[in-house]
Amino acid sequence: MTSTANAPASGGGSAARPDHLGHVIFIAAAAAMGGFLFGYDSSVINGAVVAIRERFDVGSAALAQVIAAALIGCAFGAATAGRIADRIGRIRCMQIAAALFTASAIGSALPFALWDLAMWRVVGGFGIGMASVIGPAYIAEVSPPAYRGRLASFQQAAIVIGIAVSQLVNWAILNLADGDQRGEIGGLEAWQWMLGVMVVPAVLYGLLSFVIPESPRFLVSVGRTDKAKEVLRDVEGSGIDADARVREIDRSMRSEHKSTFKDLLGGRFGFLPIVWIGIGLSVFQQLVGINVIFYYSSSLWQSVGIDPSASFLYSFETSVVNIVGTVIAMIFVDRIGRKPLALIGSVGMALSLGTAAWAFSFKTGTGDNISLPDTQGVVALVAANLFVLFFALSWGVVVWVLLGEMFPGRIRAAALGVAAAAQWIANWVITVSFPSLSDWNLSGAYMIYTFFALLSIPFILKWVPETKGKALEEMG
């Protein structure tokens, strides 16, 4: 599935304005609900890890596999979403993702065994993978050219808001259960409610998909040109030349080169150099350990002596920092450039991660009975939040901008697929390894993440291209 995010907009062009901008914003926001669920599901498990460990009496390695199980589904969902959307439409694809989210929420809340919980995590992950592909592509295909960049940012904003909301919901449920993740509420344990509440936004996502239009690009591809013209007039303005726009879309689709895996080969080490740079960006984005914060933050803070109820508030506060950082990145990515922003982030992440590693080296006790001295506890909390801030204002947004811009057009789709796959794999590695690393040496785990943050600095300086102000046609 190829979006029209960067196609010229003749027949209306960049000067075209929708008659009802609020309606277009609603359409983009509805599609971005997939991003909200992406963030929500990725982070909601954060509130349940301690209870799951106790409920099923599992060690760190097995627990990590359950938490990371969703990433297996993510990889398959992302890999198949494009073909599914091209065959049955973007809207139907959203509805399938919503159904998978709903089933996963119910199944995860009512597991009878650890493997059963892992299976429902995979199902939810498949929905995440689909939503991560369909949302941005659909928004690009229905957005007026003059507003495309701002509307495209809805997806990333929805992801970080979903993370924040999941933390807030977890905190509220924990309070109802008197601070006990296994406390009973209405016949279910608190952690089960945490996972089950996702059914609400999942159903809302599904319902919203019934009231937004199908993508004009898909409608043209299946010969429904009259409906495509109607949607184009709705989102781009009644004054556009809809016939010309339909011809343009049809001509663009006929002339597109569908890149394949073979097109990526030819470099000294298998892939073309630019493909390796894309893989490097994706891998570094995960190897600095960002998902440790969102998957494990509550249990992390509890492990250093913070009360469970307070740890959830700290996790929510960290999510707010993530939102602030994302907004900063959206403001400056086109002003100061991609490379400078990434370098600022790398330096900031290295310093904050190194500081956190120092603070965690002062922990005392073993198992679940460990704590930090007051000073080091405060330093660890501040350093973790600074790490999230620096990541969000740089690598969290810049990587996706670069991946969308730096590949030559003839390999863009296939190269993006390889880079995204590398990111899911790196995400999986970090997710499954952290509990064991934490049991071994929490400070050592953060030193490893510090090392990768430092290593990303020469990688940016030597290999990453600056794409600010360049046309996509210049990327060769």
One Martini backbone bead per residue (centre of mass of N, CA, C, O) as a GRO file, in nm:
protein
  476
    1MET     BB    1   0.094   0.036   0.025
    2THR     BB    2   0.047   0.368  -0.106
    3SER     BB    3   0.094   0.685  -0.048
    4THR     BB    4   0.011   1.051  -0.113
    5ALA     BB    5   0.195   1.247   0.060
    6ASN     BB    6   0.397   1.343  -0.207
    7ALA     BB    7   0.200   1.436  -0.400
    8PRO     BB    8   0.086   1.621  -0.620
    9ALA     BB    9  -0.187   1.886  -0.641
   10SER     BB   10  -0.364   1.876  -0.877
   11GLY     BB   11  -0.673   2.016  -0.921
   12GLY     BB   12  -0.592   2.236  -0.666
   13GLY     BB   13  -0.368   2.196  -0.484
   14SER     BB   14  -0.219   2.378  -0.231
   15ALA     BB   15  -0.470   2.589  -0.243
   16ALA     BB   16  -0.657   2.401  -0.136
   17ARG     BB   17  -0.973   2.412   0.050
   18PRO     BB   18  -1.175   2.321   0.278
   19ASP     BB   19  -1.498   2.384   0.376
   20HIS     BB   20  -1.456   2.169   0.636
   21LEU     BB   21  -1.207   2.136   0.850
   22GLY     BB   22  -1.333   1.989   1.093
   23HIS     BB   23  -1.402   1.731   0.933
   24VAL     BB   24  -1.112   1.654   0.860
   25ILE     BB   25  -1.010   1.634   1.148
   26PHE     BB   26  -1.201   1.407   1.230
   27ILE     BB   27  -1.097   1.196   1.030
   28ALA     BB   28  -0.803   1.192   1.134
   29ALA     BB   29  -0.871   1.128   1.432
   30ALA     BB   30  -1.013   0.859   1.380
   31ALA     BB   31  -0.768   0.718   1.251
   32ALA     BB   32  -0.577   0.779   1.507
   33MET     BB   33  -0.699   0.567   1.704
   34GLY     BB   34  -0.493   0.353   1.632
   35GLY     BB   35  -0.262   0.502   1.779
   36PHE     BB   36  -0.388   0.499   2.056
   37LEU     BB   37  -0.392   0.187   2.077
   38PHE     BB   38  -0.099   0.148   2.040
   39GLY     BB   39  -0.015   0.300   2.302
   40TYR     BB   40  -0.200   0.161   2.505
   41ASP     BB   41  -0.114  -0.140   2.463
   42SER     BB   42   0.196  -0.096   2.504
   43SER     BB   43   0.145   0.022   2.820
   44VAL     BB   44  -0.069  -0.136   2.998
   45ILE     BB   45   0.118  -0.371   3.102
   46ASN     BB   46   0.267  -0.204   3.318
   47GLY     BB   47   0.027  -0.254   3.545
   48ALA     BB   48   0.068  -0.602   3.540
   49VAL     BB   49   0.346  -0.743   3.593
   50VAL     BB   50   0.339  -0.812   3.895
   51ALA     BB   51   0.073  -0.977   3.895
   52ILE     BB   52   0.151  -1.188   3.683
   53ARG     BB   53   0.386  -1.307   3.837
   54GLU     BB   54   0.208  -1.400   4.079
   55ARG     BB   55  -0.031  -1.554   3.945
   56PHE     BB   56   0.186  -1.752   3.761
   57ASP     BB   57   0.465  -1.801   3.874
   58VAL     BB   58   0.709  -1.627   3.730
   59GLY     BB   59   0.975  -1.539   3.569
   60SER     BB   60   1.144  -1.307   3.394
   61ALA     BB   61   1.159  -1.452   3.118
   62ALA     BB   62   0.856  -1.529   3.089
   63LEU     BB   63   0.743  -1.246   3.126
   64ALA     BB   64   0.883  -1.119   2.881
   65GLN     BB   65   0.741  -1.295   2.667
   66VAL     BB   66   0.455  -1.190   2.721
   67ILE     BB   67   0.506  -0.890   2.673
   68ALA     BB   68   0.643  -0.947   2.375
   69ALA     BB   69   0.419  -1.095   2.209
   70ALA     BB   70   0.296  -0.851   2.058
   71LEU     BB   71   0.541  -0.816   1.855
   72ILE     BB   72   0.472  -1.051   1.675
   73GLY     BB   73   0.203  -0.938   1.575
   74CYS     BB   74   0.311  -0.672   1.465
   75ALA     BB   75   0.480  -0.785   1.234
   76PHE     BB   76   0.243  -0.923   1.084
   77GLY     BB   77   0.052  -0.681   1.063
   78ALA     BB   78   0.244  -0.493   0.902
   79ALA     BB   79   0.299  -0.696   0.661
   80THR     BB   80  -0.031  -0.728   0.580
   81ALA     BB   81  -0.190  -0.455   0.564
   82GLY     BB   82  -0.143  -0.355   0.275
   83ARG     BB   83  -0.281  -0.589   0.123
   84ILE     BB   84  -0.550  -0.573   0.261
   85ALA     BB   85  -0.614  -0.274   0.185
   86ASP     BB   86  -0.598  -0.322  -0.129
   87ARG     BB   87  -0.842  -0.530  -0.131
   88ILE     BB   88  -1.070  -0.399   0.101
   89GLY     BB   89  -0.960  -0.153   0.244
   90ARG     BB   90  -0.908   0.074   0.493
   91ILE     BB   91  -1.165   0.046   0.665
   92ARG     BB   92  -1.169  -0.262   0.695
   93CYS     BB   93  -0.894  -0.272   0.832
   94MET     BB   94  -0.977  -0.113   1.083
   95GLN     BB   95  -1.200  -0.312   1.172
   96ILE     BB   96  -1.014  -0.548   1.220
   97ALA     BB   97  -0.837  -0.412   1.430
   98ALA     BB   98  -1.068  -0.355   1.631
   99ALA     BB   99  -1.145  -0.653   1.674
  100LEU     BB  100  -0.869  -0.742   1.783
  101PHE     BB  101  -0.862  -0.550   2.022
  102THR     BB  102  -1.118  -0.650   2.159
  103ALA     BB  103  -1.038  -0.948   2.192
  104SER     BB  104  -0.778  -0.891   2.354
  105ALA     BB  105  -0.904  -0.750   2.597
  106ILE     BB  106  -1.081  -0.986   2.689
  107GLY     BB  107  -0.870  -1.218   2.693
  108SER     BB  108  -0.659  -1.076   2.885
  109ALA     BB  109  -0.870  -1.049   3.130
  110LEU     BB  110  -0.943  -1.391   3.089
  111PRO     BB  111  -0.719  -1.583   3.182
  112PHE     BB  112  -0.609  -1.939   3.245
  113ALA     BB  113  -0.317  -1.880   3.125
  114LEU     BB  114  -0.017  -1.783   3.009
  115TRP     BB  115  -0.054  -1.867   2.708
  116ASP     BB  116  -0.325  -1.720   2.675
  117LEU     BB  117  -0.218  -1.435   2.721
  118ALA     BB  118  -0.010  -1.441   2.493
  119MET     BB  119  -0.210  -1.483   2.261
  120TRP     BB  120  -0.369  -1.212   2.305
  121ARG     BB  121  -0.119  -1.036   2.257
  122VAL     BB  122  -0.084  -1.116   1.962
  123VAL     BB  123  -0.356  -1.017   1.862
  124GLY     BB  124  -0.310  -0.722   1.944
  125GLY     BB  125  -0.051  -0.687   1.776
  126PHE     BB  126  -0.180  -0.715   1.502
  127GLY     BB  127  -0.346  -0.456   1.533
  128ILE     BB  128  -0.107  -0.266   1.571
  129GLY     BB  129   0.031  -0.319   1.301
  130MET     BB  130  -0.203  -0.225   1.126
  131ALA     BB  131  -0.238   0.064   1.247
  132SER     BB  132   0.061   0.162   1.186
  133VAL     BB  133  -0.008   0.165   0.870
  134ILE     BB  134  -0.300   0.276   0.810
  135GLY     BB  135  -0.322   0.552   0.942
  136PRO     BB  136  -0.105   0.722   0.785
  137ALA     BB  137  -0.205   0.650   0.498
  138TYR     BB  138  -0.494   0.755   0.518
  139ILE     BB  139  -0.435   1.046   0.600
  140ALA     BB  140  -0.273   1.113   0.343
  141GLU     BB  141  -0.517   1.039   0.137
  142VAL     BB  142  -0.734   1.267   0.280
  143SER     BB  143  -0.550   1.507   0.272
  144PRO     BB  144  -0.488   1.815   0.229
  145PRO     BB  145  -0.203   1.946   0.118
  146ALA     BB  146  -0.195   2.202   0.320
  147TYR     BB  147  -0.245   1.974   0.585
  148ARG     BB  148  -0.076   1.709   0.591
  149GLY     BB  149   0.142   1.742   0.810
  150ARG     BB  150  -0.045   1.802   1.053
  151LEU     BB  151  -0.227   1.548   1.025
  152ALA     BB  152   0.005   1.336   1.043
  153SER     BB  153   0.069   1.403   1.352
  154PHE     BB  154  -0.168   1.253   1.491
  155GLN     BB  155  -0.046   0.973   1.527
  156GLN     BB  156   0.180   1.041   1.732
  157ALA     BB  157  -0.002   1.185   1.935
  158ALA     BB  158  -0.187   0.938   1.991
  159ILE     BB  159   0.027   0.754   2.109
  160VAL     BB  160   0.112   0.930   2.358
  161ILE     BB  161  -0.176   0.952   2.471
  162GLY     BB  162  -0.224   0.649   2.511
  163ILE     BB  163  -0.004   0.613   2.719
  164ALA     BB  164  -0.114   0.815   2.929
  165VAL     BB  165  -0.399   0.695   2.969
  166SER     BB  166  -0.312   0.415   3.068
  167GLN     BB  167  -0.179   0.523   3.327
  168LEU     BB  168  -0.432   0.659   3.447
  169VAL     BB  169  -0.614   0.411   3.456
  170ASN     BB  170  -0.432   0.237   3.632
  171TRP     BB  171  -0.438   0.426   3.875
  172ALA     BB  172  -0.745   0.421   3.926
  173ILE     BB  173  -0.770   0.115   3.968
  174LEU     BB  174  -0.568   0.093   4.202
  175ASN     BB  175  -0.731   0.268   4.398
  176LEU     BB  176  -0.981   0.079   4.404
  177ALA     BB  177  -0.763  -0.157   4.512
  178ASP     BB  178  -0.575  -0.035   4.736
  179GLY     BB  179  -0.286  -0.075   4.573
  180ASP     BB  180  -0.368  -0.363   4.442
  181GLN     BB  181  -0.322  -0.553   4.161
  182ARG     BB  182  -0.495  -0.805   4.313
  183GLY     BB  183  -0.734  -0.659   4.367
  184GLU     BB  184  -1.077  -0.664   4.408
  185ILE     BB  185  -1.317  -0.599   4.127
  186GLY     BB  186  -1.601  -0.739   4.054
  187GLY     BB  187  -1.435  -1.036   4.050
  188LEU     BB  188  -1.170  -0.888   3.966
  189GLU     BB  189  -0.867  -0.805   3.909
  190ALA     BB  190  -0.705  -0.518   3.852
  191TRP     BB  191  -0.531  -0.613   3.602
  192GLN     BB  192  -0.779  -0.704   3.435
  193TRP     BB  193  -0.901  -0.422   3.401
  194MET     BB  194  -0.666  -0.289   3.260
  195LEU     BB  195  -0.690  -0.474   3.004
  196GLY     BB  196  -1.011  -0.450   2.953
  197VAL     BB  197  -1.058  -0.136   2.899
  198MET     BB  198  -0.970  -0.141   2.591
  199VAL     BB  199  -1.256  -0.190   2.472
  200VAL     BB  200  -1.350   0.101   2.447
  201PRO     BB  201  -1.156   0.220   2.225
  202ALA     BB  202  -1.200  -0.014   2.026
  203VAL     BB  203  -1.501   0.036   1.972
  204LEU     BB  204  -1.473   0.331   1.889
  205TYR     BB  205  -1.297   0.279   1.642
  206GLY     BB  206  -1.504   0.106   1.494
  207LEU     BB  207  -1.733   0.319   1.481
  208LEU     BB  208  -1.573   0.544   1.331
  209SER     BB  209  -1.527   0.374   1.064
  210PHE     BB  210  -1.841   0.419   0.974
  211VAL     BB  211  -1.804   0.767   0.943
  212ILE     BB  212  -1.578   0.737   0.735
  213PRO     BB  213  -1.416   0.756   0.451
  214GLU     BB  214  -1.288   0.637   0.189
  215SER     BB  215  -1.026   0.618   0.001
  216PRO     BB  216  -0.968   0.754  -0.303
  217ARG     BB  217  -0.752   0.557  -0.397
  218PHE     BB  218  -0.917   0.298  -0.363
  219LEU     BB  219  -1.162   0.379  -0.533
  220VAL     BB  220  -1.002   0.400  -0.796
  221SER     BB  221  -0.884   0.103  -0.796
  222VAL     BB  222  -1.211  -0.009  -0.812
  223GLY     BB  223  -1.388   0.210  -0.998
  224ARG     BB  224  -1.505   0.445  -0.782
  225THR     BB  225  -1.510   0.753  -0.900
  226ASP     BB  226  -1.757   0.901  -0.789
  227LYS     BB  227  -1.685   0.859  -0.490
  228ALA     BB  228  -1.406   0.989  -0.505
  229LYS     BB  229  -1.507   1.274  -0.578
  230GLU     BB  230  -1.676   1.317  -0.326
  231VAL     BB  231  -1.441   1.297  -0.122
  232LEU     BB  232  -1.259   1.517  -0.241
  233ARG     BB  233  -1.464   1.750  -0.200
  234ASP     BB  234  -1.484   1.712   0.108
  235VAL     BB  235  -1.156   1.744   0.177
  236GLU     BB  236  -1.066   1.983  -0.056
  237GLY     BB  237  -1.315   2.098  -0.198
  238SER     BB  238  -1.557   2.211  -0.426
  239GLY     BB  239  -1.337   2.370  -0.623
  240ILE     BB  240  -1.228   2.131  -0.741
  241ASP     BB  241  -1.093   1.911  -0.987
  242ALA     BB  242  -1.198   1.597  -0.970
  243ASP     BB  243  -1.123   1.476  -1.242
  244ALA     BB  244  -0.819   1.549  -1.227
  245ARG     BB  245  -0.760   1.398  -0.963
  246VAL     BB  246  -0.835   1.116  -1.061
  247ARG     BB  247  -0.631   1.107  -1.293
  248GLU     BB  248  -0.383   1.145  -1.116
  249ILE     BB  249  -0.416   0.895  -0.940
  250ASP     BB  250  -0.420   0.691  -1.171
  251ARG     BB  251  -0.144   0.766  -1.292
  252SER     BB  252   0.024   0.714  -1.038
  253MET     BB  253  -0.049   0.410  -1.003
  254ARG     BB  254   0.056   0.316  -1.290
  255SER     BB  255   0.367   0.439  -1.243
  256GLU     BB  256   0.438   0.270  -1.017
  257HIS     BB  257   0.696   0.125  -0.828
  258LYS     BB  258   0.715  -0.195  -0.692
  259SER     BB  259   0.897  -0.273  -0.449
  260THR     BB  260   1.155  -0.501  -0.366
  261PHE     BB  261   1.390  -0.682  -0.208
  262LYS     BB  262   1.592  -0.689  -0.451
  263ASP     BB  263   1.630  -0.369  -0.465
  264LEU     BB  264   1.817  -0.365  -0.188
  265LEU     BB  265   2.041  -0.487  -0.338
  266GLY     BB  266   2.424  -0.427  -0.388
  267GLY     BB  267   2.601  -0.413  -0.163
  268ARG     BB  268   2.873  -0.504   0.024
  269PHE     BB  269   2.647  -0.605   0.267
  270GLY     BB  270   2.395  -0.646   0.055
  271PHE     BB  271   2.283  -0.388   0.119
  272LEU     BB  272   2.227  -0.085   0.078
  273PRO     BB  273   2.345   0.179   0.250
  274ILE     BB  274   2.065   0.323   0.301
  275VAL     BB  275   1.939   0.074   0.440
  276TRP     BB  276   2.136   0.055   0.678
  277ILE     BB  277   2.062   0.331   0.792
  278GLY     BB  278   1.766   0.265   0.849
  279ILE     BB  279   1.827   0.031   1.041
  280GLY     BB  280   1.995   0.195   1.242
  281LEU     BB  281   1.776   0.389   1.331
  282SER     BB  282   1.577   0.174   1.437
  283VAL     BB  283   1.767   0.037   1.643
  284PHE     BB  284   1.855   0.281   1.815
  285GLN     BB  285   1.569   0.363   1.908
  286GLN     BB  286   1.560   0.091   2.096
  287LEU     BB  287   1.855   0.050   2.240
  288VAL     BB  288   1.805   0.288   2.458
  289GLY     BB  289   1.526   0.186   2.621
  290ILE     BB  290   1.235   0.318   2.601
  291ASN     BB  291   1.038   0.065   2.662
  292VAL     BB  292   1.107   0.030   2.957
  293ILE     BB  293   0.939   0.267   3.060
  294PHE     BB  294   0.648   0.161   2.940
  295TYR     BB  295   0.654  -0.147   3.043
  296TYR     BB  296   0.826  -0.105   3.354
  297SER     BB  297   0.796   0.149   3.543
  298SER     BB  298   0.629   0.059   3.786
  299SER     BB  299   0.816  -0.176   3.874
  300LEU     BB  300   1.069  -0.004   3.892
  301TRP     BB  301   0.975   0.191   4.120
  302GLN     BB  302   0.905  -0.032   4.321
  303SER     BB  303   1.202  -0.156   4.331
  304VAL     BB  304   1.296   0.145   4.468
  305GLY     BB  305   1.052   0.207   4.700
  306ILE     BB  306   0.784   0.278   4.562
  307ASP     BB  307   0.472   0.318   4.581
  308PRO     BB  308   0.238   0.190   4.378
  309SER     BB  309   0.056   0.441   4.344
  310ALA     BB  310   0.294   0.638   4.286
  311SER     BB  311   0.415   0.489   4.038
  312PHE     BB  312   0.176   0.558   3.850
  313LEU     BB  313   0.212   0.862   3.856
  314TYR     BB  314   0.495   0.863   3.740
  315SER     BB  315   0.416   0.729   3.472
  316PHE     BB  316   0.225   0.952   3.380
  317GLU     BB  317   0.425   1.184   3.392
  318THR     BB  318   0.609   1.062   3.174
  319SER     BB  319   0.392   1.077   2.948
  320VAL     BB  320   0.374   1.384   2.945
  321VAL     BB  321   0.664   1.429   2.863
  322ASN     BB  322   0.630   1.286   2.591
  323ILE     BB  323   0.433   1.490   2.472
  324VAL     BB  324   0.607   1.742   2.493
  325GLY     BB  325   0.840   1.636   2.316
  326THR     BB  326   0.672   1.592   2.059
  327VAL     BB  327   0.592   1.886   2.017
  328ILE     BB  328   0.877   1.996   1.990
  329ALA     BB  329   0.949   1.831   1.738
  330MET     BB  330   0.726   1.945   1.551
  331ILE     BB  331   0.838   2.240   1.562
  332PHE     BB  332   1.170   2.176   1.486
  333VAL     BB  333   1.221   1.975   1.242
  334ASP     BB  334   1.187   2.222   1.015
  335ARG     BB  335   1.398   2.433   1.142
  336ILE     BB  336   1.683   2.263   1.230
  337GLY     BB  337   1.656   1.968   1.168
  338ARG     BB  338   1.737   1.634   1.195
  339LYS     BB  339   2.033   1.605   1.295
  340PRO     BB  340   2.040   1.810   1.530
  341LEU     BB  341   1.809   1.677   1.690
  342ALA     BB  342   1.941   1.398   1.720
  343LEU     BB  343   2.195   1.497   1.870
  344ILE     BB  344   2.059   1.620   2.111
  345GLY     BB  345   1.927   1.355   2.200
  346SER     BB  346   2.179   1.178   2.237
  347VAL     BB  347   2.319   1.347   2.452
  348GLY     BB  348   2.081   1.356   2.654
  349MET     BB  349   2.052   1.046   2.686
  350ALA     BB  350   2.335   0.978   2.784
  351LEU     BB  351   2.330   1.153   3.040
  352SER     BB  352   2.066   1.039   3.171
  353LEU     BB  353   2.143   0.737   3.170
  354GLY     BB  354   2.404   0.765   3.332
  355THR     BB  355   2.267   0.883   3.584
  356ALA     BB  356   2.080   0.643   3.639
  357ALA     BB  357   2.302   0.434   3.674
  358TRP     BB  358   2.425   0.566   3.922
  359ALA     BB  359   2.173   0.556   4.105
  360PHE     BB  360   2.124   0.236   4.084
  361SER     BB  361   2.401   0.159   4.231
  362PHE     BB  362   2.254   0.223   4.533
  363LYS     BB  363   2.112  -0.022   4.573
  364THR     BB  364   1.923  -0.218   4.807
  365GLY     BB  365   1.890  -0.537   4.820
  366THR     BB  366   1.648  -0.795   4.722
  367GLY     BB  367   1.437  -0.840   4.488
  368ASP     BB  368   1.146  -0.683   4.622
  369ASN     BB  369   1.362  -0.568   4.857
  370ILE     BB  370   1.428  -0.262   4.741
  371SER     BB  371   1.640   0.042   4.747
  372LEU     BB  372   1.685   0.398   4.769
  373PRO     BB  373   1.820   0.664   4.833
  374ASP     BB  374   1.684   0.966   4.832
  375THR     BB  375   1.874   1.107   4.632
  376GLN     BB  376   1.884   0.879   4.414
  377GLY     BB  377   1.580   0.867   4.366
  378VAL     BB  378   1.552   1.151   4.248
  379VAL     BB  379   1.761   1.123   4.024
  380ALA     BB  380   1.624   0.886   3.875
  381LEU     BB  381   1.359   1.034   3.809
  382VAL     BB  382   1.479   1.273   3.652
  383ALA     BB  383   1.644   1.110   3.443
  384ALA     BB  384   1.408   0.955   3.315
  385ASN     BB  385   1.256   1.211   3.216
  386LEU     BB  386   1.486   1.325   3.042
  387PHE     BB  387   1.504   1.088   2.853
  388VAL     BB  388   1.218   1.110   2.738
  389LEU     BB  389   1.243   1.398   2.635
  390PHE     BB  390   1.486   1.357   2.439
  391PHE     BB  391   1.352   1.138   2.272
  392ALA     BB  392   1.087   1.287   2.184
  393LEU     BB  393   1.250   1.547   2.054
  394SER     BB  394   1.378   1.326   1.849
  395TRP     BB  395   1.375   1.004   1.779
  396GLY     BB  396   1.062   0.967   1.792
  397VAL     BB  397   1.037   1.149   1.515
  398VAL     BB  398   1.288   1.157   1.322
  399VAL     BB  399   1.294   0.867   1.218
  400TRP     BB  400   1.022   0.882   1.060
  401VAL     BB  401   1.102   1.113   0.879
  402LEU     BB  402   1.352   0.985   0.748
  403LEU     BB  403   1.220   0.722   0.639
  404GLY     BB  404   1.020   0.896   0.449
  405GLU     BB  405   1.274   1.057   0.282
  406MET     BB  406   1.568   0.902   0.213
  407PHE     BB  407   1.450   0.723   0.004
  408PRO     BB  408   1.426   0.614  -0.288
  409GLY     BB  409   1.143   0.566  -0.470
  410ARG     BB  410   1.210   0.266  -0.583
  411ILE     BB  411   1.256   0.165  -0.247
  412ARG     BB  412   1.072   0.276  -0.021
  413ALA     BB  413   0.874   0.052   0.065
  414ALA     BB  414   1.080  -0.178   0.120
  415ALA     BB  415   1.269  -0.021   0.314
  416LEU     BB  416   1.055   0.038   0.529
  417GLY     BB  417   0.994  -0.258   0.595
  418VAL     BB  418   1.278  -0.331   0.700
  419ALA     BB  419   1.302  -0.111   0.917
  420ALA     BB  420   1.049  -0.193   1.078
  421ALA     BB  421   1.140  -0.481   1.141
  422ALA     BB  422   1.393  -0.396   1.299
  423GLN     BB  423   1.235  -0.248   1.521
  424TRP     BB  424   1.074  -0.488   1.634
  425ILE     BB  425   1.320  -0.661   1.705
  426ALA     BB  426   1.456  -0.460   1.899
  427ASN     BB  427   1.215  -0.439   2.086
  428TRP     BB  428   1.215  -0.736   2.169
  429VAL     BB  429   1.497  -0.750   2.292
  430ILE     BB  430   1.452  -0.539   2.516
  431THR     BB  431   1.197  -0.663   2.649
  432VAL     BB  432   1.318  -0.956   2.719
  433SER     BB  433   1.592  -0.853   2.872
  434PHE     BB  434   1.534  -0.666   3.118
  435PRO     BB  435   1.457  -0.846   3.359
  436SER     BB  436   1.732  -0.995   3.365
  437LEU     BB  437   1.912  -0.745   3.384
  438SER     BB  438   1.784  -0.640   3.647
  439ASP     BB  439   1.856  -0.888   3.820
  440TRP     BB  440   2.158  -0.857   3.774
  441ASN     BB  441   2.184  -0.520   3.680
  442LEU     BB  442   2.045  -0.220   3.670
  443SER     BB  443   2.287  -0.036   3.610
  444GLY     BB  444   2.396  -0.206   3.371
  445ALA     BB  445   2.155  -0.168   3.184
  446TYR     BB  446   2.191   0.148   3.162
  447MET     BB  447   2.477   0.132   3.040
  448ILE     BB  448   2.394   0.003   2.776
  449TYR     BB  449   2.209   0.236   2.683
  450THR     BB  450   2.431   0.449   2.693
  451PHE     BB  451   2.611   0.328   2.474
  452PHE     BB  452   2.402   0.358   2.241
  453ALA     BB  453   2.374   0.663   2.261
  454LEU     BB  454   2.673   0.722   2.196
  455LEU     BB  455   2.687   0.561   1.922
  456SER     BB  456   2.477   0.751   1.769
  457ILE     BB  457   2.659   0.996   1.711
  458PRO     BB  458   2.854   0.893   1.485
  459PHE     BB  459   2.629   0.787   1.306
  460ILE     BB  460   2.509   1.060   1.236
  461LEU     BB  461   2.765   1.215   1.137
  462LYS     BB  462   2.850   0.997   0.905
  463TRP     BB  463   2.551   0.873   0.772
  464VAL     BB  464   2.329   1.075   0.813
  465PRO     BB  465   2.106   1.247   0.636
  466GLU     BB  466   1.997   1.558   0.524
  467THR     BB  467   1.639   1.645   0.444
  468LYS     BB  468   1.608   1.931   0.466
  469GLY     BB  469   1.453   2.090   0.188
  470LYS     BB  470   1.410   1.831   0.023
  471ALA     BB  471   1.328   1.658  -0.234
  472LEU     BB  472   1.244   1.339  -0.303
  473GLU     BB  473   1.392   1.339  -0.588
  474GLU     BB  474   1.688   1.382  -0.447
  475MET     BB  475   1.679   1.085  -0.350
  476GLY     BB  476   1.971   0.869  -0.446
   0.00000   0.00000   0.00000
